[in-house]
Amino acid sequence: MALGNSTAKLSELPLSVGTSYLCTTASHSYQLSILRPFCVSANYPTHSQPKPSDKVTSSDTWLTKWPPANPNSSRFPNPKPSPRFPQPAADDLFDPDNSHFLRNDNNPCNAIDRVVLRLRNLRLASYNDDNVEAPGGLSRLLRRDWVRSDTALAEDEANDMLLPWDRDEGEDEKEAVEVENKVMQKRKVKPPTLAELTLEEEEQARLRRLGMQLKEKVNVAKAGLTQAVLDKIHDQWRKKEVVRLKFHELLARDMKTAHEIVERRTRGLVIWRSGSVMLVFRGKNYEGPTPASLERSEPVMMNQEQLANMTPEEEEFDRMLGGLGPRFVEWWGTGILPIDADLLPPAVPGYKTPLRLLPTGMPPRLTDAELTNMRKLSKALPCHFALGRNRNLQGLAVAILKLWEKSLVVKIAVKRGILNTNNELMAGELKKLTGGTLLIRNKYFIVIYRGKDFVPTSVAAVLAERQEMTKQVVDDEEKARHRAIDVTQSGTDEATTQAGSLAEFYEAQTRWGKDISAEEREKMIKESAKAKNVKLFRKVERKLVLAKTKKIRAENLLSKVEASLVPADPDCDQETISEEERAMFRRVGLIMKPYLPLGIRGVFDGVIENMHLHWRHRELVKLITKQKTFAFVEDTARLLEYESGGILVSIDRLPKGFCLIYYRGKNYRRPVTIKPRNLLTKAKALKRSIAMQRHEALSKHITELGRKIEEMKEELVSIDLS
């Protein structure tokens, strides 16, 4: 039995000294004995086994005890040195590309002895503390770190990596505790809620059990905690201690914000929340809802109390909104409350679009990079106003102009849950009233930039005053000039005519003008009409020549694209179906919901590929085309039948378009390449479609121009004859 064909493990082979296998090379063949297992206590009657009388000191290492290979052994025939296999040096034994060490006389041809020889060359024998038989000797050896093959690092017992069987149970427990502590440190510590700080655990558990038993719930819609929702919550609190809230839309995705809003608006305590459901406790000293007037002023008072906790940016933002109008109490976000734009006056008497003046040398419009940068900056800004109506926004426009004196942009939030809100109408009205530049407009926000030509109200008033003064000075100068002209004209003869006047023209015409008769006048009119028609005729001819040039160019492009289109011929041995099968397939195909749309590209390789993919799961495939003419639809259906190899079942007219139903056949086999190479690709099909549309449009245009030219020729002939 050869060694390469053996499937037995090394430990399963018999440990007989006489067991050997034949090891052959290119020039020699010799036998290898099975090595003993890596064990010191095993006794093997070999010539290298130390005798009982030999003294083995504890300082000797296991490497020194390992028996060296005996080149004179009868079981290891030593081949003679050959010039083809020179003796390698000691450093060459570590070269993985060196194949000569197998021929070394001092190195036997087996894996274990080669490992031992390499460990000896690492100078492990110079260390006396690595005795295998000594307690912990083997573990210390295995725990040693290596950097280079000829350098041994000193043993660092503090940072050693123990093997699993050498570890103590106490050390494992310590490591587990350390790992758990590190994981706990990495986790973010969740801050306690207001309910956890004010209520005891037993009270919280009781309230949670009470809330879990509730069946009634208050739905918080898209608009958030409106006054109607607050009234429902207080109605529930009059009967029970806990109310159950169910959030929808945007607040359901941000329950942390919903938590803060509920506690701020209701003065209750959130004792439990999960998903979009929340349990709110009314409090121990609940006395009912506050009046509407106090409710509206309450958030502003809270902001004043929290001024110490505000950041400098929030304080500046709050001061900037001060004096612009009442705050929006039902704000669904956190932070500073925006201005309620619906409470501002709808019309302002004497309102005018603000004055705008562009500095010299400054481009009037923003570049693309500036627009992108302004949009990025405005997304992080809080909202200045909350708007819910589409028209009558003059009061809001006045507030925006005041705000633009301190801020480059204004951010307006569109109120949620209000019917018939149209952000397009809002943005158009504000842009018309303020003259700003629209940056962002969607169903959530409207952001308007004040523009480079914006002038503050105070500066605009000064400029308007200066313009009025300048206009008054110009008017005074004009009046003085007219008075001087009147004085000058009063001393001259009024009978003389003024040069360049209409009276002078009539006088010259009567003196030196030529009288035109009616015939001459009619002749002049005809010549004028003829010259006009000739000019139009030449213009139309020029258009006709240009259209024909474009048509030739479109035909060349179409021929280039269609060069790679080689339609398949009809199959002579095509499978047929009976009329009953055709009727059944047609009925099933019309009921089918999945279909393939056939767009402007027409038939290309992707359509045939999708048909085969459909036929993989079902016998029928339905296609819907938008073509209008039945003749074109029939040509498309025949082309699909030839290219796909299927059977055309029917062509039906549906509201979506013409429906084509194909049956794959009883002997259908999926082709190797489901995307045919004789058809156009998707990109080329689009080019072909565009070229065909251009060719068709140019053909119609040329026909119309030709008809128009014929009409103009007839008109010119009629003018000449008359």
XYZ file of C-alpha atoms in Angstrom:
722
model
C 0.000 0.000 0.000
C 1.508 3.315 -1.073
C 1.790 6.221 1.331
C -0.082 8.592 -0.940
C -3.101 6.230 -1.117
C -3.340 5.691 2.640
C -6.286 7.287 4.415
C -5.451 6.151 7.948
C -4.378 8.608 10.627
C -0.863 8.559 12.015
C -2.102 7.635 15.494
C -4.140 4.703 14.079
C -1.145 2.956 12.518
C 0.613 0.176 14.485
C 3.578 1.296 16.550
C 5.759 -1.614 15.495
C 9.374 -0.871 14.812
C 9.274 -3.067 11.776
C 6.467 -1.132 10.117
C 7.879 0.843 7.263
C 6.915 2.441 3.995
C 8.814 2.932 0.865
C 9.964 6.494 0.119
C 11.277 7.032 -3.383
C 12.864 10.047 -5.035
C 14.307 10.791 -8.415
C 17.603 9.041 -7.713
C 17.144 6.969 -4.539
C 14.616 4.793 -2.824
C 14.700 4.027 0.871
C 12.366 3.048 3.685
C 10.971 5.336 6.418
C 9.895 3.991 9.763
C 6.818 5.325 11.477
C 7.852 7.859 14.106
C 6.728 7.599 17.646
C 4.103 10.021 18.902
C 5.148 13.255 20.558
C 5.315 11.930 24.111
C 8.161 11.732 26.606
C 6.805 9.013 28.880
C 6.278 6.419 26.082
C 8.893 3.601 25.929
C 10.035 2.450 22.539
C 12.812 -0.146 22.177
C 14.900 1.864 19.733
C 18.582 2.566 19.658
C 17.993 6.262 20.475
C 15.930 5.629 23.656
C 17.890 6.654 26.776
C 18.739 3.800 29.082
C 17.501 3.651 32.653
C 21.031 4.108 33.904
C 21.390 7.420 32.014
C 21.048 10.469 34.215
C 18.576 13.028 32.984
C 18.815 16.365 34.779
C 15.940 18.742 35.170
C 17.888 21.421 33.349
C 17.912 19.419 30.112
C 15.226 20.445 27.692
C 13.044 18.230 25.613
C 14.909 19.340 22.516
C 18.180 17.888 23.847
C 16.374 14.684 24.753
C 14.986 14.237 21.271
C 17.007 11.521 19.516
C 18.945 12.831 16.549
C 18.694 11.050 13.260
C 21.302 8.292 12.908
C 22.721 8.379 9.440
C 24.335 4.958 9.990
C 21.089 3.241 10.837
C 20.210 0.302 8.678
C 16.670 1.562 8.366
C 17.848 4.878 6.918
C 20.234 4.145 4.099
C 22.471 7.128 3.570
C 22.871 7.881 -0.086
C 26.187 9.063 -1.307
C 26.695 12.765 -1.830
C 25.868 13.753 -5.318
C 26.912 16.919 -7.117
C 23.252 17.403 -7.998
C 22.317 17.657 -4.279
C 24.958 19.682 -2.402
C 24.927 19.877 1.373
C 22.981 22.964 2.519
C 24.088 25.338 5.210
C 22.297 25.740 8.523
C 20.580 28.964 7.438
C 19.279 27.272 4.303
C 17.163 24.932 6.382
C 14.679 27.722 6.980
C 14.347 28.655 3.353
C 10.944 27.402 2.165
C 12.153 27.413 -1.423
C 15.170 25.257 -0.606
C 14.508 21.648 -1.529
C 18.020 20.379 -0.787
C 17.548 19.971 2.967
C 15.685 16.746 2.344
C 18.980 15.312 1.132
C 20.875 16.363 4.247
C 22.518 13.468 6.072
C 21.791 14.978 9.481
C 18.144 15.639 8.671
C 15.794 12.659 8.274
C 12.971 12.726 5.802
C 10.023 13.216 8.178
C 7.955 16.118 9.484
C 8.462 15.801 13.249
C 12.250 15.669 13.036
C 12.279 18.658 10.723
C 10.237 20.649 13.271
C 12.646 19.628 16.027
C 15.636 20.630 13.923
C 14.151 24.035 13.271
C 13.399 24.560 16.964
C 17.007 23.630 17.771
C 18.231 26.225 15.326
C 16.097 28.766 17.183
C 18.485 28.187 20.105
C 15.812 26.980 22.460
C 18.282 24.597 24.015
C 20.143 27.488 25.636
C 17.202 28.140 27.955
C 17.118 25.829 30.954
C 13.675 26.821 32.183
C 11.852 25.201 29.288
C 11.960 21.669 30.606
C 8.911 19.768 29.475
C 9.006 17.438 32.452
C 9.277 20.311 34.880
C 5.986 21.763 36.155
C 4.707 24.295 33.612
C 7.673 23.782 31.296
C 5.708 22.995 28.168
C 3.223 25.786 28.825
C 6.054 28.289 29.219
C 7.479 27.106 25.940
C 4.154 27.443 24.150
C 3.571 30.867 25.672
C 6.769 32.270 24.210
C 6.532 35.067 21.607
C 8.715 35.106 18.501
C 9.773 38.020 16.348
C 12.512 36.527 14.216
C 13.728 33.027 13.594
C 17.075 33.695 15.262
C 15.865 35.850 18.147
C 13.909 34.724 21.197
C 12.101 37.294 23.256
C 12.169 37.279 27.001
C 9.179 35.835 28.726
C 6.663 38.351 29.922
C 4.423 36.531 32.345
C 2.162 39.540 32.882
C 1.001 39.640 29.276
C 1.237 35.917 28.434
C -1.563 34.207 26.524
C -2.399 31.014 28.337
C -3.786 28.031 26.551
C -7.307 26.992 27.559
C -6.133 23.900 29.472
C -3.534 25.938 31.434
C -5.914 28.627 32.613
C -7.368 28.757 36.099
C -11.076 29.139 36.709
C -10.479 32.353 38.634
C -8.647 33.906 35.739
C -11.491 33.028 33.354
C -14.009 34.645 35.676
C -11.872 37.775 35.961
C -11.576 38.025 32.186
C -15.336 37.608 31.760
C -15.976 40.373 34.298
C -13.512 42.675 32.542
C -15.119 42.057 29.152
C -18.570 42.734 30.583
C -17.357 45.964 32.175
C -15.902 47.124 28.860
C -19.179 46.364 27.074
C -21.144 48.283 29.705
C -18.794 51.240 29.360
C -19.291 51.280 25.590
C -23.066 51.353 25.956
C -24.632 54.763 26.227
C -26.159 55.375 29.600
C -29.857 56.088 29.112
C -30.868 59.165 31.139
C -33.762 58.650 33.533
C -37.145 60.020 32.542
C -39.136 62.513 34.557
C -41.486 59.747 35.709
C -38.559 57.645 36.977
C -37.241 60.592 38.938
C -40.553 61.532 40.575
C -42.388 58.217 41.022
C -41.416 55.120 42.944
C -40.926 51.816 41.178
C -43.988 50.231 42.776
C -46.148 53.162 41.707
C -44.761 52.986 38.178
C -45.494 49.253 37.980
C -49.067 49.842 39.197
C -49.671 52.560 36.639
C -48.232 50.420 33.841
C -50.555 47.544 34.766
C -53.446 49.970 34.793
C -52.455 51.339 31.396
C -52.115 47.872 29.855
C -55.733 47.170 30.762
C -56.982 50.240 28.900
C -58.862 49.598 25.675
C -59.662 53.174 24.730
C -56.882 55.180 23.105
C -56.444 58.709 21.835
C -55.122 58.913 18.271
C -52.542 61.626 17.640
C -52.737 62.347 13.922
C -50.294 64.030 11.570
C -50.934 67.503 13.014
C -49.626 66.412 16.424
C -50.970 67.520 19.794
C -53.647 69.958 18.669
C -56.168 71.556 20.994
C -58.754 68.920 20.082
C -56.354 66.123 21.050
C -55.558 67.889 24.335
C -59.271 68.121 25.133
C -59.652 64.371 24.552
C -56.678 63.665 26.835
C -58.145 65.785 29.666
C -61.527 64.132 29.214
C -59.844 60.744 29.733
C -57.914 62.034 32.749
C -61.102 63.143 34.457
C -62.160 59.485 34.570
C -58.852 57.606 34.832
C -55.327 58.262 35.969
C -53.631 57.044 32.787
C -54.377 57.742 29.151
C -53.139 55.731 26.193
C -51.873 57.627 23.135
C -51.384 56.203 19.649
C -49.176 58.280 17.334
C -49.332 58.318 13.547
C -47.283 59.706 10.653
C -44.096 61.611 11.518
C -44.271 61.658 15.306
C -44.596 57.865 15.293
C -41.111 57.711 13.744
C -39.598 60.007 16.384
C -41.041 58.943 19.713
C -38.308 60.717 21.654
C -39.543 64.057 20.342
C -43.139 62.962 20.953
C -42.173 62.164 24.567
C -40.869 65.691 25.121
C -43.861 67.334 23.421
C -46.407 65.335 25.445
C -44.790 66.169 28.773
C -44.434 69.850 27.811
C -47.972 70.326 26.495
C -49.993 68.161 28.909
C -47.922 68.537 32.106
C -48.232 64.772 32.541
C -45.658 62.012 33.014
C -44.859 59.395 30.385
C -44.581 56.148 32.321
C -44.194 53.741 29.379
C -43.764 53.832 25.622
C -43.209 51.180 23.003
C -43.322 51.587 19.256
C -45.907 54.272 18.549
C -47.933 53.720 21.756
C -47.457 55.768 24.925
C -48.971 55.709 28.439
C -49.231 59.130 30.110
C -49.958 59.629 33.826
C -51.929 62.761 34.749
C -49.966 63.386 37.965
C -50.793 63.237 41.640
C -51.984 66.855 41.917
C -54.050 66.973 38.748
C -56.563 69.818 38.789
C -57.835 69.825 35.223
C -56.816 71.627 32.051
C -55.484 75.181 32.112
C -57.449 77.968 30.355
C -56.733 78.603 26.703
C -55.108 81.989 27.427
C -52.671 80.441 29.907
C -52.039 77.540 27.537
C -50.956 79.896 24.778
C -48.587 81.869 26.997
C -47.230 78.810 28.790
C -44.547 77.712 26.273
C -43.124 81.253 26.153
C -42.898 81.300 29.931
C -41.148 77.942 29.874
C -38.628 79.260 27.403
C -37.960 82.221 29.674
C -37.402 79.891 32.594
C -35.028 77.761 30.564
C -32.889 80.659 29.362
C -30.124 79.491 31.655
C -30.092 76.092 29.907
C -30.211 77.509 26.385
C -27.196 77.622 24.163
C -26.037 81.011 22.821
C -27.376 80.100 19.379
C -30.839 79.338 20.797
C -30.875 82.599 22.764
C -29.953 84.566 19.643
C -32.610 82.755 17.607
C -35.255 83.465 20.259
C -34.336 87.175 20.338
C -34.467 87.291 16.533
C -38.067 85.990 16.539
C -39.118 88.337 19.316
C -41.621 90.976 18.211
C -42.501 89.329 14.900
C -45.773 87.821 16.101
C -47.402 85.198 18.363
C -45.773 81.802 18.711
C -47.211 78.566 17.317
C -48.188 76.683 20.466
C -49.057 73.407 18.708
C -45.553 73.041 17.281
C -44.718 69.364 16.709
C -40.970 69.809 17.104
C -38.664 70.720 19.958
C -36.610 73.796 20.702
C -37.730 77.377 20.100
C -41.350 77.772 19.027
C -41.801 79.374 15.577
C -44.129 82.271 14.735
C -47.717 81.338 13.881
C -48.105 82.924 10.428
C -51.862 82.260 10.364
C -52.343 84.726 13.236
C -50.611 87.549 11.359
C -52.869 90.066 9.524
C -53.904 88.833 6.068
C -53.685 92.328 4.497
C -51.571 95.373 5.359
C -52.832 98.797 4.159
C -50.410 100.497 1.805
C -48.118 97.481 1.427
C -45.714 97.671 -1.529
C -43.100 95.323 -2.868
C -39.783 96.331 -1.238
C -37.157 98.326 -3.092
C -34.271 96.315 -4.499
C -30.909 97.691 -5.593
C -28.050 95.545 -6.900
C -24.508 96.710 -6.078
C -22.273 97.579 -9.018
C -20.338 94.650 -10.462
C -22.262 91.946 -8.562
C -24.032 89.188 -10.545
C -27.782 89.208 -9.892
C -28.236 85.448 -9.580
C -26.703 82.791 -7.360
C -24.338 80.272 -8.914
C -24.994 76.535 -8.645
C -22.349 76.158 -5.940
C -23.866 79.007 -3.904
C -27.350 77.514 -4.259
C -26.125 74.115 -3.066
C -24.305 75.655 -0.112
C -27.326 77.743 0.914
C -29.590 74.690 0.745
C -27.218 72.661 2.921
C -27.029 75.423 5.524
C -30.795 75.986 5.564
C -31.587 72.310 6.218
C -29.957 72.518 9.671
C -31.754 75.750 10.641
C -34.837 75.729 12.883
C -38.108 77.029 11.474
C -38.962 80.729 11.750
C -42.651 80.521 10.806
C -45.423 77.914 10.633
C -47.899 78.516 7.798
C -51.238 76.873 7.024
C -53.028 79.130 4.507
C -52.279 79.644 0.828
C -53.323 83.258 0.202
C -53.495 86.656 1.998
C -49.915 86.630 3.253
C -49.088 90.359 3.419
C -48.652 90.256 7.194
C -46.241 87.354 6.824
C -44.384 89.232 4.078
C -43.860 92.214 6.421
C -42.496 89.877 9.127
C -40.200 88.198 6.601
C -38.775 91.575 5.525
C -38.015 92.392 9.165
C -36.386 89.001 9.641
C -34.245 89.386 6.516
C -32.489 92.317 8.161
C -30.916 89.790 10.571
C -30.931 86.539 8.587
C -30.077 85.659 4.981
C -32.849 83.071 4.642
C -36.268 82.467 6.119
C -37.527 78.944 6.804
C -41.266 78.335 6.865
C -42.829 75.061 8.010
C -46.056 73.951 6.330
C -48.607 73.026 8.983
C -49.621 69.395 9.091
C -53.123 68.047 9.194
C -54.710 71.122 7.549
C -56.813 70.497 4.463
C -56.044 71.999 1.050
C -52.589 73.296 1.895
C -50.606 73.921 -1.285
C -46.920 74.705 -0.848
C -46.675 75.817 -4.484
C -49.289 78.540 -4.009
C -47.662 79.609 -0.730
C -44.208 79.903 -2.283
C -45.512 81.760 -5.344
C -47.434 84.277 -3.229
C -44.468 84.949 -0.912
C -42.051 85.269 -3.814
C -44.361 87.800 -5.459
C -44.777 89.832 -2.258
C -41.148 89.822 -1.099
C -39.145 89.361 -4.318
C -36.853 86.739 -2.750
C -35.208 83.694 -4.301
C -36.827 80.305 -3.651
C -34.288 77.731 -2.416
C -36.381 74.773 -1.190
C -40.054 73.961 -1.609
C -41.662 70.689 -0.589
C -44.625 69.505 1.429
C -42.750 70.116 4.692
C -40.716 73.329 4.338
C -40.332 76.485 2.238
C -36.966 78.265 2.298
C -36.580 81.709 0.658
C -33.303 83.627 0.233
C -33.485 87.413 0.486
C -31.339 87.963 -2.639
C -28.203 89.931 -3.386
C -30.198 93.055 -4.234
C -32.074 93.138 -0.912
C -32.157 96.515 0.799
C -33.188 96.826 4.474
C -36.298 98.831 5.259
C -34.444 101.731 6.873
C -31.993 102.007 3.990
C -34.819 101.700 1.461
C -36.649 104.598 3.132
C -33.545 106.806 2.912
C -33.025 105.896 -0.740
C -36.676 106.600 -1.569
C -36.400 110.008 0.102
C -33.276 110.855 -1.888
C -34.983 109.765 -5.119
C -37.936 112.050 -4.363
C -35.583 114.947 -3.723
C -33.723 114.303 -6.980
C -36.973 114.086 -8.911
C -38.164 117.373 -7.438
C -34.929 119.120 -8.416
C -35.208 117.808 -11.976
C -38.815 119.014 -12.192
C -37.823 122.489 -11.029
C -35.060 122.670 -13.638
C -37.459 121.534 -16.359
C -39.986 124.236 -15.404
C -37.290 126.904 -15.461
C -36.156 125.776 -18.913
C -39.703 125.903 -20.260
C -40.172 129.432 -18.898
C -36.997 130.550 -20.687
C -38.186 128.996 -23.967
C -41.545 130.728 -23.709
C -39.875 134.108 -23.191
C -37.631 133.553 -26.217
C -40.489 132.493 -28.504
C -42.649 135.478 -27.554
C -40.215 137.913 -29.280
C -40.081 136.074 -32.648
C -42.549 135.947 -35.564
C -45.208 133.383 -34.902
C -46.057 133.097 -38.613
C -42.891 131.191 -39.455
C -43.270 127.444 -39.487
C -41.177 125.230 -37.266
C -38.588 123.052 -38.945
C -39.379 119.338 -38.958
C -43.045 119.700 -38.085
C -46.033 118.135 -39.827
C -47.141 121.505 -41.161
C -43.805 121.950 -42.877
C -44.218 118.503 -44.523
C -47.666 119.355 -45.858
C -46.434 122.691 -47.157
C -43.503 121.082 -48.981
C -45.791 118.411 -50.396
C -48.144 120.979 -51.876
C -45.324 122.982 -53.384
C -43.011 120.330 -54.795
C -44.823 117.018 -54.348
C -46.129 114.853 -57.228
C -49.780 114.005 -57.383
C -50.449 110.217 -57.481
C -53.375 108.976 -59.462
C -55.622 106.074 -58.484
C -54.113 103.738 -61.101
C -50.613 104.446 -59.944
C -51.635 103.904 -56.346
C -53.203 100.521 -57.222
C -50.127 99.524 -59.178
C -47.881 100.402 -56.256
C -50.042 98.285 -53.956
C -49.784 95.284 -56.296
C -46.013 95.595 -56.591
C -45.711 95.809 -52.827
C -47.854 92.686 -52.354
C -45.880 90.828 -55.014
C -42.538 91.753 -53.428
C -43.866 90.568 -50.066
C -45.026 87.238 -51.494
C -41.706 86.710 -53.288
C -39.878 87.295 -50.040
C -42.080 84.769 -48.197
C -41.702 82.314 -51.078
C -37.902 82.434 -50.853
C -38.071 82.017 -47.081
C -40.263 78.905 -47.399
C -37.959 77.492 -50.072
C -35.011 77.961 -47.754
C -36.902 76.095 -45.009
C -37.678 73.290 -47.460
C -34.015 72.847 -48.395
C -32.999 72.806 -44.729
C -35.708 70.227 -43.882
C -34.587 67.952 -46.722
C -30.993 68.135 -45.460
C -32.127 67.161 -41.973
C -34.193 64.310 -43.377
C -31.177 62.904 -45.254
C -29.151 63.118 -42.042
C -31.878 61.281 -40.111
C -32.038 58.572 -42.786
C -28.264 58.056 -42.565
C -28.429 57.748 -38.793
C -31.352 55.337 -39.061
C -29.493 53.165 -41.571
C -26.436 53.012 -39.293
C -28.536 51.918 -36.320
C -30.527 49.362 -38.304
C -27.355 47.809 -39.729
C -27.136 45.527 -36.661
C -30.831 44.556 -36.918
C -31.265 41.228 -38.702
C -34.866 40.016 -38.192
C -35.415 36.277 -38.025
C -37.337 34.473 -40.736
C -40.585 32.660 -39.926
C -40.198 29.052 -38.835
C -41.480 26.590 -41.424
C -42.099 23.869 -38.831
C -43.988 25.990 -36.317
C -46.242 24.391 -33.750
C -49.981 25.058 -34.101
C -52.862 25.115 -31.658
C -56.546 24.392 -32.095
C -59.296 26.983 -31.926
C -60.486 25.674 -28.549
C -56.989 26.013 -27.124
C -56.676 29.481 -28.642
C -59.949 30.592 -27.029
C -58.920 29.151 -23.678
C -55.441 30.774 -23.825
C -56.990 34.098 -24.799
C -59.402 34.005 -21.858
C -56.611 33.121 -19.413
C -54.260 35.728 -20.869
C -56.774 38.541 -20.537
C -57.294 37.667 -16.864
C -53.533 37.639 -16.153
C -52.307 40.602 -14.108
C -48.550 40.483 -14.887
C -47.678 41.893 -18.291
C -44.720 43.276 -20.234
C -44.977 46.899 -21.430
C -43.782 47.554 -24.975
C -42.649 51.177 -25.083
C -41.248 53.537 -27.675
C -38.172 51.369 -28.217
C -40.277 48.680 -29.844
C -38.884 45.161 -30.144
C -35.291 44.710 -28.916
C -33.276 41.970 -27.219
C -34.526 42.805 -23.719
C -38.149 42.180 -24.690
C -37.370 38.661 -25.921
C -35.338 38.007 -22.778
C -38.247 39.035 -20.545
C -40.605 36.812 -22.540
C -38.399 33.781 -21.891
C -38.157 34.717 -18.213
C -41.959 34.821 -18.025
C -42.224 31.505 -19.809
C -40.005 29.995 -17.158
C -42.856 30.226 -14.628
C -45.987 30.253 -16.810
C -47.086 29.139 -20.244
C -48.490 32.488 -21.376
C -47.017 35.951 -21.569
C -48.987 39.160 -22.100
C -47.559 42.301 -23.717
C -49.232 45.714 -23.941
C -48.138 48.184 -26.605
C -49.047 51.870 -26.952
C -49.053 51.890 -30.749
C -52.143 53.508 -32.273
C -52.355 51.929 -35.728
C -53.488 48.312 -35.960
C -51.206 47.630 -38.947
C -48.132 48.598 -36.915
C -49.363 46.477 -34.001
C -49.784 43.469 -36.310
C -46.249 43.867 -37.694
C -44.856 44.085 -34.152
C -46.801 40.960 -33.127
C -45.428 38.932 -36.071
C -41.873 40.076 -35.336
C -42.208 39.007 -31.695
C -43.577 35.644 -32.793
C -40.663 35.005 -35.159
C -37.975 36.122 -32.693
C -39.305 34.401 -29.561
C -40.468 31.164 -31.166
C -43.829 31.358 -29.388
C -47.340 31.175 -30.776
C -49.409 34.340 -31.177
C -52.753 33.688 -29.507
C -54.632 36.954 -30.029
C -54.430 40.720 -30.448
C -57.019 42.611 -28.366
C -57.719 46.272 -27.754
C -57.716 47.299 -24.082
C -57.998 50.705 -22.370
C -54.220 50.616 -21.799
C -53.485 49.800 -25.444
C -53.271 46.744 -27.659
C -52.776 43.439 -25.795
C -50.589 40.693 -27.352
C -50.834 37.180 -25.866
C -48.252 34.500 -26.676
C -48.162 30.787 -25.844
C -44.748 29.208 -25.404
C -45.723 25.875 -26.996
C -45.932 22.310 -25.786
C -42.371 21.466 -26.841
C -40.844 24.642 -25.400
C -37.219 24.500 -24.403
C -35.426 27.474 -23.021
C -32.633 28.544 -25.430
C -29.036 28.782 -24.300
C -28.945 32.529 -24.915
C -32.291 34.081 -24.085
C -31.140 37.472 -25.380
C -30.908 37.227 -29.187
C -27.932 38.867 -30.848
C -29.648 39.649 -34.136
C -31.807 42.363 -32.510
C -30.924 45.825 -31.304
C -29.803 46.551 -27.770
C -31.789 48.804 -25.473
C -29.642 51.882 -26.223
C -29.658 51.316 -29.981
C -33.414 50.728 -29.921
C -33.882 54.121 -28.266
C -31.676 55.772 -30.892
C -33.682 54.052 -33.630
C -36.959 55.215 -32.104
C -35.745 58.831 -31.880
C -34.415 58.702 -35.457
C -37.725 57.297 -36.733
C -39.687 60.015 -34.915
C -37.415 62.674 -36.383
C -37.727 61.165 -39.857
C -41.502 61.028 -39.597
C -41.771 64.604 -38.319
C -39.465 65.901 -41.056
C -41.443 64.057 -43.716
C -44.667 65.699 -42.558
C -42.944 69.074 -42.364
C -41.588 68.709 -45.924
C -45.041 67.787 -47.190
C -46.589 70.861 -45.573
C -43.856 73.129 -46.942
C -44.350 71.713 -50.452
C -48.101 72.332 -50.256
C -47.485 75.868 -49.006
C -45.036 76.563 -51.849
C -47.602 75.442 -54.410
C -50.220 77.765 -52.935
C -47.795 80.698 -53.002
C -46.906 79.988 -56.653
C -50.590 80.062 -57.567
C -50.992 83.342 -55.687
C -48.034 84.905 -57.519
C -49.457 83.813 -60.893
C -52.838 85.329 -60.027
C -51.133 88.625 -59.119
C -49.256 88.713 -62.428
C -52.406 87.981 -64.422
C -54.350 90.667 -62.674
